[in-house]
Tab-separated table of C-alpha atoms in Angstrom:
chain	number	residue	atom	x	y	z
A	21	UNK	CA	59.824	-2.711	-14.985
A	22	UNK	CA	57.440	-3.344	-12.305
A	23	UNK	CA	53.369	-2.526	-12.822
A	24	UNK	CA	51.569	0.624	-10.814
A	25	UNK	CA	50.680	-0.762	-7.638
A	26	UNK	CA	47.051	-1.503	-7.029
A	27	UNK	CA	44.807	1.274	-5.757
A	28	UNK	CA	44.107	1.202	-1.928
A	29	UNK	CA	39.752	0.016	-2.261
A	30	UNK	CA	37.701	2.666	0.158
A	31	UNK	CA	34.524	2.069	0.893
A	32	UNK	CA	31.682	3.459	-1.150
A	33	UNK	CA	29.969	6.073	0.961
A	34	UNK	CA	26.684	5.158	-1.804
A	35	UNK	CA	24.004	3.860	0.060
A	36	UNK	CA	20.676	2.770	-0.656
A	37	UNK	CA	17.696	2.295	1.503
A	38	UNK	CA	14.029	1.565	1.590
A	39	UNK	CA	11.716	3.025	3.903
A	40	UNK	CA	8.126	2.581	4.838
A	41	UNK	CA	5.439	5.634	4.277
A	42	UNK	CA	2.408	5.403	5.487
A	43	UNK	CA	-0.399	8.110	4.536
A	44	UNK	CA	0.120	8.417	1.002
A	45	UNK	CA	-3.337	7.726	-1.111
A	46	UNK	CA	-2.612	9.400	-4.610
A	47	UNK	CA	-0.274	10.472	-7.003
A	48	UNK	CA	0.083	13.739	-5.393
A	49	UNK	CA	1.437	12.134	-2.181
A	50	UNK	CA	3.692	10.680	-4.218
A	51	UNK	CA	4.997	13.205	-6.125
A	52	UNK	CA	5.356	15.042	-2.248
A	53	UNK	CA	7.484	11.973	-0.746
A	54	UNK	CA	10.109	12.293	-3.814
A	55	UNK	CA	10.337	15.693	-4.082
A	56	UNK	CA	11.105	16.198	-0.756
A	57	UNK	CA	13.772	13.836	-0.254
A	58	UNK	CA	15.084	14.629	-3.577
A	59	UNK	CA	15.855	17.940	-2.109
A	60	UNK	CA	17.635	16.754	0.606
A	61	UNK	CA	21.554	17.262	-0.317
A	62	UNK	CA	23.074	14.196	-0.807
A	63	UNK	CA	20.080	11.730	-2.653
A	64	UNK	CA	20.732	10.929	-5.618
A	65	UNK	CA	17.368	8.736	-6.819
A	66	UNK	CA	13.824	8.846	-4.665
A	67	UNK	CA	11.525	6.024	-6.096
A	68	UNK	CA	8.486	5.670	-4.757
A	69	UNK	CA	6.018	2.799	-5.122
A	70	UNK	CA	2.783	3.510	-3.576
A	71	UNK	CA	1.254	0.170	-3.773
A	72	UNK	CA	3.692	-1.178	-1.465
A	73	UNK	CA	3.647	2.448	0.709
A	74	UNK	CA	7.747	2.300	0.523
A	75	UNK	CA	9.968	4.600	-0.646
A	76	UNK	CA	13.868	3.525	-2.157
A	77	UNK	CA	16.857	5.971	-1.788
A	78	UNK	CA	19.743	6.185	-3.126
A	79	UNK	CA	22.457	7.727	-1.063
A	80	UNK	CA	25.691	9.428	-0.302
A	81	UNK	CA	26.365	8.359	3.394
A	82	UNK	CA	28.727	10.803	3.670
A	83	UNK	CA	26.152	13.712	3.536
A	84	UNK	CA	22.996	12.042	5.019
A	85	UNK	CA	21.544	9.637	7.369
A	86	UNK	CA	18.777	7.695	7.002
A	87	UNK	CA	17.133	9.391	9.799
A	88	UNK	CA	17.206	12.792	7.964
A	89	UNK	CA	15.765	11.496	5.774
A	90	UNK	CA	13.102	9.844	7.293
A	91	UNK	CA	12.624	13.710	9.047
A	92	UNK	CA	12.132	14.873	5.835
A	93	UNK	CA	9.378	12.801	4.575
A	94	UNK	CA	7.833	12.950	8.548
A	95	UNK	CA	7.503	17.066	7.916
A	96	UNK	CA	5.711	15.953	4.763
A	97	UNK	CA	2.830	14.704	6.693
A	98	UNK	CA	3.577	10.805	6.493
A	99	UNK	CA	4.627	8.516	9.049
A	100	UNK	CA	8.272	6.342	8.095
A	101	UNK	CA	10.670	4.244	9.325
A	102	UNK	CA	13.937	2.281	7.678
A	103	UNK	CA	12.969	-0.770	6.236
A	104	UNK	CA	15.346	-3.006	7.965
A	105	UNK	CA	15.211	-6.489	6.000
A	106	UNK	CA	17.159	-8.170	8.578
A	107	UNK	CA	14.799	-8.087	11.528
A	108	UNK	CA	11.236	-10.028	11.972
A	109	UNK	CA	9.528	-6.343	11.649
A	110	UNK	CA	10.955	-6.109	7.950
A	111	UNK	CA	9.237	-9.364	6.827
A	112	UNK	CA	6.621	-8.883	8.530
A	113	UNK	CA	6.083	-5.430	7.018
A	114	UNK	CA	7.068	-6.921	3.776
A	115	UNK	CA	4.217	-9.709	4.463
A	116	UNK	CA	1.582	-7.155	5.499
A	117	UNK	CA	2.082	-4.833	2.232
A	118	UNK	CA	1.845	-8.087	-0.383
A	119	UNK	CA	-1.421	-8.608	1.338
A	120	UNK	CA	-2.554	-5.381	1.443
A	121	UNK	CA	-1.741	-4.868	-2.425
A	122	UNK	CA	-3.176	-8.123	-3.000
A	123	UNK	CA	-6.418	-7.092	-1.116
A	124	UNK	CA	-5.875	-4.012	-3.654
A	125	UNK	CA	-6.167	-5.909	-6.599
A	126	UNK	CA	-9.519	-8.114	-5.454
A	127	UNK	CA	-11.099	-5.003	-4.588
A	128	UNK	CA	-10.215	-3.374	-8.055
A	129	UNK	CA	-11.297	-7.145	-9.940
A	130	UNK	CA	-14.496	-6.818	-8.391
A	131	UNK	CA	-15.670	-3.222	-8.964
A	132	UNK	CA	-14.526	-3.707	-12.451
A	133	UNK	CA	-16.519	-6.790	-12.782
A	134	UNK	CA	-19.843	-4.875	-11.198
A	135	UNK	CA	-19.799	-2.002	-13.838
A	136	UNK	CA	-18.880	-4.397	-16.635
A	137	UNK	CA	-22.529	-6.430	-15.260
A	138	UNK	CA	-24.297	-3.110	-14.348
């Protein structure tokens, strides 16, 4: 007796993506960004990390493109784009935000430092 034959593979319409925001300050623009795109029909996990201003999506291609998406969060009041690793823009995006959070922390060291000395 011969086995079942193998099941014909289709590509995974699940897609994940991370995208640049730039505005948020707080927790509150946080909480905006993923709310909003966890409305949008078809996301299935917003996280958003606002130290590095990015936002990562999970997705069912099918139902959404990255550009609705990045409607959605534009309507919020915050300026996006896909974070396309592949090009020179990505790293250098990826370069500017690891200095920026860096810059972050030193600026956080030293008024914690003052207030411990004041």
């Amino acid at each position: 007796m011969k086995p079942p034959p193998e099941p014909i593979a289709t590509p995974s319409p699940q897609r994940e993506d991370r995208f640049t925001v730039h505005g948020m300050h707080c927790a509150s623009c946080v909480g905006r960004v993923e709310k909003s795109v966890l409305q949008l029909g078809g996301v299935h996990r917003a996280l958003v990390n606002l130290a590095a201003g990015e936002v990562q999506v999970a997705y069912n291609s099918d139902r959404i493109t990255p550009e609705q998406i990045c409607q959605k969060i534009t309507g919020e009041g915050f300026t996006t784009k896909l974070l396309d690793l592949s090009d020179d823009w990505g790293e250098a995006e990826i370069h500017r935000q690891q200095k920026e959070a860096r810059e972050y922390k030193s600026q956080f060291l030293s008024l914690g430092f003052s207030a411990i000395l004041a």
